Coordinates of C-alpha atoms and ligand atoms in Angstrom, one line a residue:
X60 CA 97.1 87.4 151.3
X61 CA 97.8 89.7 153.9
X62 CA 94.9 91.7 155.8
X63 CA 97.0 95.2 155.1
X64 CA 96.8 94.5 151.4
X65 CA 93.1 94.0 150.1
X66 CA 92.3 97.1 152.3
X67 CA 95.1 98.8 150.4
X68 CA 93.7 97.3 147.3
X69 CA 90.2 98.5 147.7
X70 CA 90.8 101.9 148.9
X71 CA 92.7 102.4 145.5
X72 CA 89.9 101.4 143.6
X73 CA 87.4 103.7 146.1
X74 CA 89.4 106.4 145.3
X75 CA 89.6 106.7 141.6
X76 CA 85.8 105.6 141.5
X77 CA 84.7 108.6 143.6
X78 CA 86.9 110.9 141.8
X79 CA 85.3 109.3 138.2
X80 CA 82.4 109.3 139.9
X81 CA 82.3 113.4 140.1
X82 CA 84.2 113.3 137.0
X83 CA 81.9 111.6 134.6
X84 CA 78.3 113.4 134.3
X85 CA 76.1 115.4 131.9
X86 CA 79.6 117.3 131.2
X87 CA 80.7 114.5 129.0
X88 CA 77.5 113.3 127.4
X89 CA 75.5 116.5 127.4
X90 CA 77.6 119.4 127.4
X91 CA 80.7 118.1 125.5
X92 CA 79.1 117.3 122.5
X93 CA 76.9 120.6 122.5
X94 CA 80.6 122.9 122.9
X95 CA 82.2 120.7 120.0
X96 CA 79.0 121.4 117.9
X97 CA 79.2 125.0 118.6
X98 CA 83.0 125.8 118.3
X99 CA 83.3 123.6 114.7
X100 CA 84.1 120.6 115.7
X101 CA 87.5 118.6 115.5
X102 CA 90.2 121.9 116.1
X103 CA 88.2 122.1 119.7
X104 CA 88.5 118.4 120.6
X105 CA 92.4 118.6 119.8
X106 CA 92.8 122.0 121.6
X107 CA 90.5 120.1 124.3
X108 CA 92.4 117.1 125.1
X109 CA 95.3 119.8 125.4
X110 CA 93.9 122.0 128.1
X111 CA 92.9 118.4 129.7
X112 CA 96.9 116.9 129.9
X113 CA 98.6 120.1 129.8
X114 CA 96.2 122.2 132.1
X115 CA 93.8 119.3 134.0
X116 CA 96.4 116.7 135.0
X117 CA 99.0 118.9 136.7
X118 CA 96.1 120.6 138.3
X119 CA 94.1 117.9 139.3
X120 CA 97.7 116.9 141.1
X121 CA 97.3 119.6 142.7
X122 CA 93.9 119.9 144.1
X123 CA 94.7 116.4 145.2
X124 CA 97.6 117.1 147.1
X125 CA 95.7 120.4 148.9
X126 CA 92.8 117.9 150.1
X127 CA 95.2 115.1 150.7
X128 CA 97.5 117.3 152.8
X129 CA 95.0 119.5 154.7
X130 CA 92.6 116.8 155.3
X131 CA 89.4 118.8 155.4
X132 CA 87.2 120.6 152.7
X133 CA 87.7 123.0 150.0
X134 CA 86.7 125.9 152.5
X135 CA 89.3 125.1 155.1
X136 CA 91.8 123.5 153.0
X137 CA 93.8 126.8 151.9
X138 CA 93.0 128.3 155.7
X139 CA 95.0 124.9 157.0
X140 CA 97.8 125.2 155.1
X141 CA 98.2 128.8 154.5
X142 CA 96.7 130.4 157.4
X143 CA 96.2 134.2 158.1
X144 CA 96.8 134.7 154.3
X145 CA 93.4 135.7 151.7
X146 CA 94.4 132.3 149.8
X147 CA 91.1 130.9 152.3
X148 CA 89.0 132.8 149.5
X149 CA 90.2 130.7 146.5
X150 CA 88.6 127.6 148.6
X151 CA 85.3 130.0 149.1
X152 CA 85.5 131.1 145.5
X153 CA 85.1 127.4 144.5
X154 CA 81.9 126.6 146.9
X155 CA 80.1 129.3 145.7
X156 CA 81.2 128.1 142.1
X157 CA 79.9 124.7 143.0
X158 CA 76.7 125.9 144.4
X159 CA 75.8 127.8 141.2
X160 CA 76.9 125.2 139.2
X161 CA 74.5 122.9 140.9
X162 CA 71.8 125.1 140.4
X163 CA 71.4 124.7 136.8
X164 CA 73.0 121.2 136.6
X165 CA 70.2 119.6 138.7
X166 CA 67.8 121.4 135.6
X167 CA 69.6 119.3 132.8
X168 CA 69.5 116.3 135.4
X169 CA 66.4 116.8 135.7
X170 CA 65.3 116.4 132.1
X171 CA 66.8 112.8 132.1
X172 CA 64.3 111.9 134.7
X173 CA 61.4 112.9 132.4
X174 CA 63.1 111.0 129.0
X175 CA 63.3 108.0 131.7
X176 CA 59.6 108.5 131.7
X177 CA 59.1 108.9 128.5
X178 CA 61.3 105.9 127.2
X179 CA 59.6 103.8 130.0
X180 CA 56.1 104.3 128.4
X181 CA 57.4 103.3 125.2
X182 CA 57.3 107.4 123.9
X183 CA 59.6 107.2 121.3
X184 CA 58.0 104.8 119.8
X185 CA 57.4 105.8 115.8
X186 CA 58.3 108.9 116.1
X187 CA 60.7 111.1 113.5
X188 CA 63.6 113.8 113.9
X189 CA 61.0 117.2 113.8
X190 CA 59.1 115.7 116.3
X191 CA 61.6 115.1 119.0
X192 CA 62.5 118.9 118.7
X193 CA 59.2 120.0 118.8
X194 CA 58.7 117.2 121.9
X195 CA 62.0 118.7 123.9
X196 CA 61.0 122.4 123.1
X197 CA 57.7 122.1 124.6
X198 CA 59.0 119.7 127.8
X199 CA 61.9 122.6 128.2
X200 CA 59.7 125.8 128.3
X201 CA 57.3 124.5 130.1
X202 CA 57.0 126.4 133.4
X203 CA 55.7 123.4 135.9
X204 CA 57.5 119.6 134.3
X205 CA 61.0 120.5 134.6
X206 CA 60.8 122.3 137.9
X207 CA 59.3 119.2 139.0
X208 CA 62.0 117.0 137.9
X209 CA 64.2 119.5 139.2
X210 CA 63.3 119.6 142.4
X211 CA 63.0 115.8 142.7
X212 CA 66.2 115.3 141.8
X213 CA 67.6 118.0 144.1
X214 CA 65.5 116.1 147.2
X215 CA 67.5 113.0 145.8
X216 CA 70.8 114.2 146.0
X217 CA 70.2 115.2 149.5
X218 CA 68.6 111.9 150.7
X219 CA 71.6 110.4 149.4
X220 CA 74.1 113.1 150.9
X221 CA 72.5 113.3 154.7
X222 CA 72.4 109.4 154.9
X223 CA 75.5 108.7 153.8
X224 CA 75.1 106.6 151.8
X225 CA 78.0 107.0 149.9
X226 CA 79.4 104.0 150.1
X227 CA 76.2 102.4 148.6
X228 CA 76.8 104.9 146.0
X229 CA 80.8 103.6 145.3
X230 CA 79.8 100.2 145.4
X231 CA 76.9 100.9 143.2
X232 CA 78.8 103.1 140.7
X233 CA 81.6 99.3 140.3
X234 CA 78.7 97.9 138.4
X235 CA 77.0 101.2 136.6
X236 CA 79.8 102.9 135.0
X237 CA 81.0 99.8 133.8
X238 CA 76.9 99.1 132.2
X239 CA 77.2 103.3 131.0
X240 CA 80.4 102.5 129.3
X241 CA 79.9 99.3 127.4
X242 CA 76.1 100.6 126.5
X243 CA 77.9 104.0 124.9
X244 CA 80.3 101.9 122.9
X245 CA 77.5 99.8 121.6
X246 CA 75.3 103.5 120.8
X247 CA 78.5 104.7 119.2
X248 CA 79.0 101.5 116.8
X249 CA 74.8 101.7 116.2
X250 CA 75.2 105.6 115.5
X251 CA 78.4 105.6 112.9
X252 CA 76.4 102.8 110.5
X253 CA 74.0 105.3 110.1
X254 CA 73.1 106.8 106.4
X255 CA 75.1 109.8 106.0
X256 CA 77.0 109.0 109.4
X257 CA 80.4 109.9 108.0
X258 CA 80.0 113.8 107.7
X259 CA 79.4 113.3 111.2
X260 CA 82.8 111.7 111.8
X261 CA 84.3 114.1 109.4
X262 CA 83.1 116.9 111.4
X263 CA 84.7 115.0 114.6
X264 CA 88.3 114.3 113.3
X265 CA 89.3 116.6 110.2
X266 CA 90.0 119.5 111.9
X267 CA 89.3 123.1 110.1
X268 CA 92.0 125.4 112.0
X269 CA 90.5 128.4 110.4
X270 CA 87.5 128.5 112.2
X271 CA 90.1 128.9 116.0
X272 CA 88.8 131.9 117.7
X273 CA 89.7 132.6 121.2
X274 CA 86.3 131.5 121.8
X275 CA 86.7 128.3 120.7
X276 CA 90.3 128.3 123.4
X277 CA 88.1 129.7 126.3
X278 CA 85.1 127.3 125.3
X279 CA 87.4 124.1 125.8
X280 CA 89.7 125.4 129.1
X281 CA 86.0 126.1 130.4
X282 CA 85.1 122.2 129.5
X283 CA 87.7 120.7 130.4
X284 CA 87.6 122.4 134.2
X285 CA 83.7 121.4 134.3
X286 CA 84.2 117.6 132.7
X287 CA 87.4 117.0 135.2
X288 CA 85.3 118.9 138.4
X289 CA 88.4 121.0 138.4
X290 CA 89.0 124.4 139.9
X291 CA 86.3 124.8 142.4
X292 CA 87.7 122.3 145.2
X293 CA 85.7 119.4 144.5
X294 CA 88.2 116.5 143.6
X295 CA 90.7 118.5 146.5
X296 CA 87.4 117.6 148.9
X297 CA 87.5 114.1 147.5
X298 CA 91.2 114.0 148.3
X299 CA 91.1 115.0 151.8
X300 CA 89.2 111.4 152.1
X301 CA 92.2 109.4 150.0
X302 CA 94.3 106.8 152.0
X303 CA 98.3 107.8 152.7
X304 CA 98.7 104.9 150.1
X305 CA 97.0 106.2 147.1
X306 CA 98.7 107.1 144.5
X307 CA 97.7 110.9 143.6
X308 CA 99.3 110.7 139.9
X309 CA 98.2 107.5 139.2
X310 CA 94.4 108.4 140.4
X311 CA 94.6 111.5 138.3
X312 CA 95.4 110.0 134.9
X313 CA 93.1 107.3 135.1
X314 CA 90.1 109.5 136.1
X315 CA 91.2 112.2 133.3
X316 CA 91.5 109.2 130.7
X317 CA 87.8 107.7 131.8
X318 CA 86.7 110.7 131.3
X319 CA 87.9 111.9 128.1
X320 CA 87.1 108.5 126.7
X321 CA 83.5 109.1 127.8
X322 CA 83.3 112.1 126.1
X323 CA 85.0 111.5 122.8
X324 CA 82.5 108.2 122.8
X325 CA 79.5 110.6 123.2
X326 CA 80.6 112.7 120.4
X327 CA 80.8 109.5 118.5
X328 CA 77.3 108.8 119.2
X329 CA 75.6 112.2 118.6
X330 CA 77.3 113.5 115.8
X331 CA 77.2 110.8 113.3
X332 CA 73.7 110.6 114.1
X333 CA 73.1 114.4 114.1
X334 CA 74.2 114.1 110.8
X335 CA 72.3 111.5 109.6
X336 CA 68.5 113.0 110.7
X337 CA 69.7 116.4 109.5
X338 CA 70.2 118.1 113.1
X339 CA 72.2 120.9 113.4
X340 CA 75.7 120.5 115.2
X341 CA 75.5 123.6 117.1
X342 CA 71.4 123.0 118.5
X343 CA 73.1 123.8 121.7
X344 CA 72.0 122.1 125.1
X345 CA 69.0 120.4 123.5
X346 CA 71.5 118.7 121.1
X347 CA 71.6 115.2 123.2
X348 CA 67.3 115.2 123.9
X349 CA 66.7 115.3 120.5
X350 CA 69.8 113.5 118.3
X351 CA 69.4 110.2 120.9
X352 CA 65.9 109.3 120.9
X353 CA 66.8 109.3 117.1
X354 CA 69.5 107.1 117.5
X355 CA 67.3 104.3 119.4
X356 CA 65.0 104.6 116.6
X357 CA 66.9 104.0 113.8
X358 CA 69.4 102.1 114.6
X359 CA 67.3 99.4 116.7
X360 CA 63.5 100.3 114.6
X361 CA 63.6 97.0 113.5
X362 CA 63.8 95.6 116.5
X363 CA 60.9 97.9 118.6
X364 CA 62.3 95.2 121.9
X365 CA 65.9 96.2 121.6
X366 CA 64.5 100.5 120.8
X367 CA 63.1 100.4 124.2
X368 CA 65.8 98.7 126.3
X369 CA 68.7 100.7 125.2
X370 CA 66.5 103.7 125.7
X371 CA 65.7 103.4 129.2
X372 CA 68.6 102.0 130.3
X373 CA 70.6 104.7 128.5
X374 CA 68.8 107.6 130.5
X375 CA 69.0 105.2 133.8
X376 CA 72.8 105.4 133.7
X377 CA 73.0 108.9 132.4
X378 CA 70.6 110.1 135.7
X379 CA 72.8 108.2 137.8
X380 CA 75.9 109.7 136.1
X381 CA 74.6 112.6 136.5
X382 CA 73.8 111.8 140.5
X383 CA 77.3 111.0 141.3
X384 CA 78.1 114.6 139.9
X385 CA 75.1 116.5 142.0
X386 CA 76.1 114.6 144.9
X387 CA 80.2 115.4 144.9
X388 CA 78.7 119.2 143.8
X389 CA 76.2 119.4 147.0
X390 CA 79.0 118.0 149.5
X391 CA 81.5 120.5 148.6
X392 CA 79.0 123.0 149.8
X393 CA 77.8 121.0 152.4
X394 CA 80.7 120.3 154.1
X395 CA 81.6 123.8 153.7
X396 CA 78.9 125.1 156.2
X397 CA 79.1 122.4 158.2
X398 CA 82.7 122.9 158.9
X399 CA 83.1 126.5 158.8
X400 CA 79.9 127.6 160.0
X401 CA 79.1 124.6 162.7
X402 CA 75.8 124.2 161.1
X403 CA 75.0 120.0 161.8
X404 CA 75.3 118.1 158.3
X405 CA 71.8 118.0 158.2
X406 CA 70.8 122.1 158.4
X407 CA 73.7 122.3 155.8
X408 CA 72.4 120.3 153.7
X409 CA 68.8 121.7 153.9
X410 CA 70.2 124.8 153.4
X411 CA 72.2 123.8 150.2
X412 CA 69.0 122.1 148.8
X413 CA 66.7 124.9 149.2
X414 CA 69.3 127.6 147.5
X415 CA 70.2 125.4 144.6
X416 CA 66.2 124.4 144.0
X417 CA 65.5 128.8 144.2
X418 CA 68.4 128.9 141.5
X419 CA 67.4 125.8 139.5
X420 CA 63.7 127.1 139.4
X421 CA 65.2 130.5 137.8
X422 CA 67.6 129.0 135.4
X423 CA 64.6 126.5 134.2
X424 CA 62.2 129.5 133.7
X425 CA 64.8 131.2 131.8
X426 CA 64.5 128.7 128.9
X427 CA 60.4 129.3 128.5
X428 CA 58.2 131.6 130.1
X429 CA 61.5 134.2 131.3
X430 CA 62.9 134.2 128.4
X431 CA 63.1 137.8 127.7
X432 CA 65.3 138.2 131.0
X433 CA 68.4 138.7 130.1
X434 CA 71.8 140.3 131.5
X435 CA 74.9 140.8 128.7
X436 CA 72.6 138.9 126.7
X437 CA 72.1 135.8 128.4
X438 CA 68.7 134.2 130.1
X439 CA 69.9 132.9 134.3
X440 CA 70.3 129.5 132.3
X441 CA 73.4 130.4 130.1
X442 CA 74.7 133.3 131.9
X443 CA 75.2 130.5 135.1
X444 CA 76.5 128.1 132.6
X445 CA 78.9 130.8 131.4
X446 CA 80.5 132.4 134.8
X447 CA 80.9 129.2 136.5
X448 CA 82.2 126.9 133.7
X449 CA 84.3 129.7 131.6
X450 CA 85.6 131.9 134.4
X451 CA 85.2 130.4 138.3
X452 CA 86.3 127.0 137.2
X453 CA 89.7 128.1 135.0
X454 CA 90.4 131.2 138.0
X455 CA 89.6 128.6 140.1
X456 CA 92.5 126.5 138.4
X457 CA 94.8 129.2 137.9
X458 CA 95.2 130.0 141.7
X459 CA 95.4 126.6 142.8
X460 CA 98.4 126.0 140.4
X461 CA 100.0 129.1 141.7
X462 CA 99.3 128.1 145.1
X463 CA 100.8 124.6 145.0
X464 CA 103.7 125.7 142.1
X465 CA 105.0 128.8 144.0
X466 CA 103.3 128.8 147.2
X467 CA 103.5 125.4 149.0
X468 CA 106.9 124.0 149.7
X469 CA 108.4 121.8 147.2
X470 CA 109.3 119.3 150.0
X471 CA 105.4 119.0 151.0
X472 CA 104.5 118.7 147.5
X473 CA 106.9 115.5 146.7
X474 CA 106.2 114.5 150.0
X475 CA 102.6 114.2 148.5
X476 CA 102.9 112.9 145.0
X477 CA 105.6 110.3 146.0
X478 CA 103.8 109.4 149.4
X479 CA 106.6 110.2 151.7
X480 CA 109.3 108.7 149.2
X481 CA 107.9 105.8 148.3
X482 CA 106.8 106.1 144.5
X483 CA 109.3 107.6 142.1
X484 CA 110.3 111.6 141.9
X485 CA 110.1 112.3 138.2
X486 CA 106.6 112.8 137.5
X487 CA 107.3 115.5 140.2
X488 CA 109.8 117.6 138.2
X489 CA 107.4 117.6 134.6
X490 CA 104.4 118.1 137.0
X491 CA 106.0 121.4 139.3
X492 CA 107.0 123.0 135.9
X493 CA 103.7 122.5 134.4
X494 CA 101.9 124.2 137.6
X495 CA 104.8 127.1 138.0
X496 CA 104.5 127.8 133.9
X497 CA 102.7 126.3 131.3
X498 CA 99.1 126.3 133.7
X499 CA 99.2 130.2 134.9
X500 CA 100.9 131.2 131.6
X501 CA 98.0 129.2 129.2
X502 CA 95.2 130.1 131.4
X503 CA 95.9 133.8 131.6
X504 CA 96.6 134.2 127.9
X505 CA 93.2 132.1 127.1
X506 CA 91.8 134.7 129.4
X507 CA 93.6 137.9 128.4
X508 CA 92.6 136.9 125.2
X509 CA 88.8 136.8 125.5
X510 CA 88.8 140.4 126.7
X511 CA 90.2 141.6 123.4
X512 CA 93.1 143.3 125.2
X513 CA 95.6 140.8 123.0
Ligands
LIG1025 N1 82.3 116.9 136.1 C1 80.9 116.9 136.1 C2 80.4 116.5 134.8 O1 81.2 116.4 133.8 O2 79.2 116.2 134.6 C3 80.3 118.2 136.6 C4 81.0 118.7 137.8 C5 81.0 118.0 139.0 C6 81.6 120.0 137.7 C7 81.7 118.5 140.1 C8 82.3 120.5 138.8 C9 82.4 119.7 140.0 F1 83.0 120.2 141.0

């Protein structure tokens, strides 16, 4: 074999691992299952995996070709190849995005550190459904635990990001993700031989058009953008590190089919089992902390042994899931100030760390002692959750797609997605008419929509 070909080979593989990397998180096994349980179930998966083929694909083209092409970060990408123009705001847009995002991402990251904890000291052991509510209730509103495991996490993420060691990270993530997956497949199988586990599946596949509200269309544009790490410049960072060899459509579907199966598994795993202990589909963000410990002791009780290693290993690989997110989050906004602002990586990085733990201390607090704090209804927590996810992320998508349908030239855009000629030009054509139309059309209607002026 030929020197030219295993690096070829390897950077391939490098590349869609970082991008799943990002790509796979808490969004598909926390906060997928808790927006199907709220929005009714099946009708949202379906109009879900549309917004992820339809919307995410052709945009996650894009972002790839704008980091591929401008080879530097989300801040200067736009100002590279559309300079003097405000287009450099739609790349400032999405670090800010990123930044907020991070600061109440690290809190739900958090919380896996502490069910790590408590499934290493054998916690679960014995107990029933009403108690692992009452357990996450009191763990979430407490003012001191979860800022703790916030902040560790946080000074984690940094470690990892000023070292660099992110190629410990990729090499790391070969074995993990592979362990996450087959462990979720084995949770899903356990889950759906639960008693009662078939309303659960019923709820998951027999869709019930009538209960489609716009919400329900904004709800899964808003997770699709979060579960793909779409529409704030992330994956376009990523891309500004891909090889002139990789193949940008190729890398795209497979990270958007990882990640969708990832998601549709968790759903397999927590509603069954929601079902089954009589939890409430829509229990919001607590839905995963209290359906899973549930699931380890049922399904394994028998077998107290096999309880306690599927627990801990399942909140080891959902923390490190979860730390290959935080990590591609914090270098979008690292790399920002470092580039723009000529700060050295390391200040940027301090910088980033402090501002997301002051936000992450806030958004914890909202869920106990700050409660009552609310703007248009919603505690820091939720209203984060909310702007970022449901409006930066899709606008976010929407001007990328216009920028690369309409604004780039066509020829820099094949040049890009066949790599100079090389691969084949009709994935272009379906791809350039999804970006020009069907993504600035949907989006804006899904938008237009929510605002009650349709
Ligand atoms: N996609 C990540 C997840 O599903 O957990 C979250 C995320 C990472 C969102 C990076 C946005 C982003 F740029």
């Amino acid at each position: 074999m030929q020197k030219g070909e295993r690096v070829n080979f390897g950077s391939k593989i490098g590349a869609i691992l970082a991008a799943a990397g990002s790509a796979v998180g808490l969004g598909n096994i926390w906060r997928f299952p808790y927006e199907t349980g709220n929005h009714g179930g099946a009708a949202f998966i379906l109009i879900y995996l549309a917004c992820v083929f339809l919307l995410g694909m052709p945009i996650m083209i894009a972002e790839f070709t704008i980091g591929r092409r401008s080879k530097a970060s989300t801040g200067g990408a736009y100002k590279a190849l559309a300079p003097g123009t405000p287009w450099k705001w739609v790349g400032y847009m999405g670090v800010l995005a990123g930044f907020l995002i991070l600061g109440y991402y690290a809190v739900v990251a958090g919380w896996t550190l502490e069910y790590i904890l408590e499934a290493g000291v054998n916690g679960f052991s014995g107990k029933g459904p009403d108690e692992f509510v009452a357990a996450f209730q009191d763990f979430s509103s407490d003012p001191f635990r979860p800022m703790l495991w916030l902040v560790v996490f946080l000074l984690g993420t940094h470690f990892i990001i000023v070292k660099g060691v992110k190629n410990g990270i990729e090499r790391s993530s070969k074995i993990l993700m592979p362990v996450l997956f087959i462990l979720i497949v084995i949770l899903a199988v356990c889950s759906m031989t639960l008693p009662n586990a078939e309303k659960g599946l019923a709820f998951l596949l027999k869709p019930d058009f009538s209960k489609v509200t716009g919400d329900v269309f904004l709800g899964a544009m808003g997770q699709a953008f979060f579960s793909l790490s779409l529409g704030m410049g992330c994956l376009s960072t990523y891309a500004s590190y891909f090889g002139k060899e990789t193949n940008l459509v190729n890398t795209a579907l497979s990270v958007g089919v990882i990640d969708t199966f990832v998601a549709v598994l968790a759903g397999l795993i927590i509603f069954p089992a929601a079902f089954s202990v009589g939890i409430q589909p829509d229990a919001g963000p607590s839905l995963i902390f209290i359906t899973l410990p549930n699931v380890f002791q049922q399904a394994f009780g028998g077998v107290p042994l096999l309880a306690y290693i599927f627990s801990v290993m399942f909140y080891v690989l959902l923390a490190l899931a979860a730390l290959t997110s935080t990590i591609s989050l914090h270098e979008v906004a690292t790399a920002f100030l470092h580039e723009d602002f000529g700060f050295t990586r390391g200040r940027a990085a301090r910088l980033v760390t402090a501002g997301c733990i002051i936000i992450g201390i806030f958004s914890s607090l909202s869920l106990g002692v700050m409660q009552e704090y609310t703007l248009f209804g919603k505690g820091v927590f939720d209203l984060l959750d909310f702007v970022t996810a449901k409006i930066m992320l899709p606008l976010g998508g929407l001007l990328s797609s216009i920028f690369v349908g309409w604004y780039l030239k066509r020829s820099v855009f094949y040049e890009e997605v066949t790599n100079g000629g090389t691969l084949k030009a009709g994935v272009c054509r379906l791809c350039l008419f999804l970006l020009r139309y069907v993504a600035p059309i949907a989006i804006t209607l899904i938008f237009v929509n929510e605002l009650g002026l349709m």
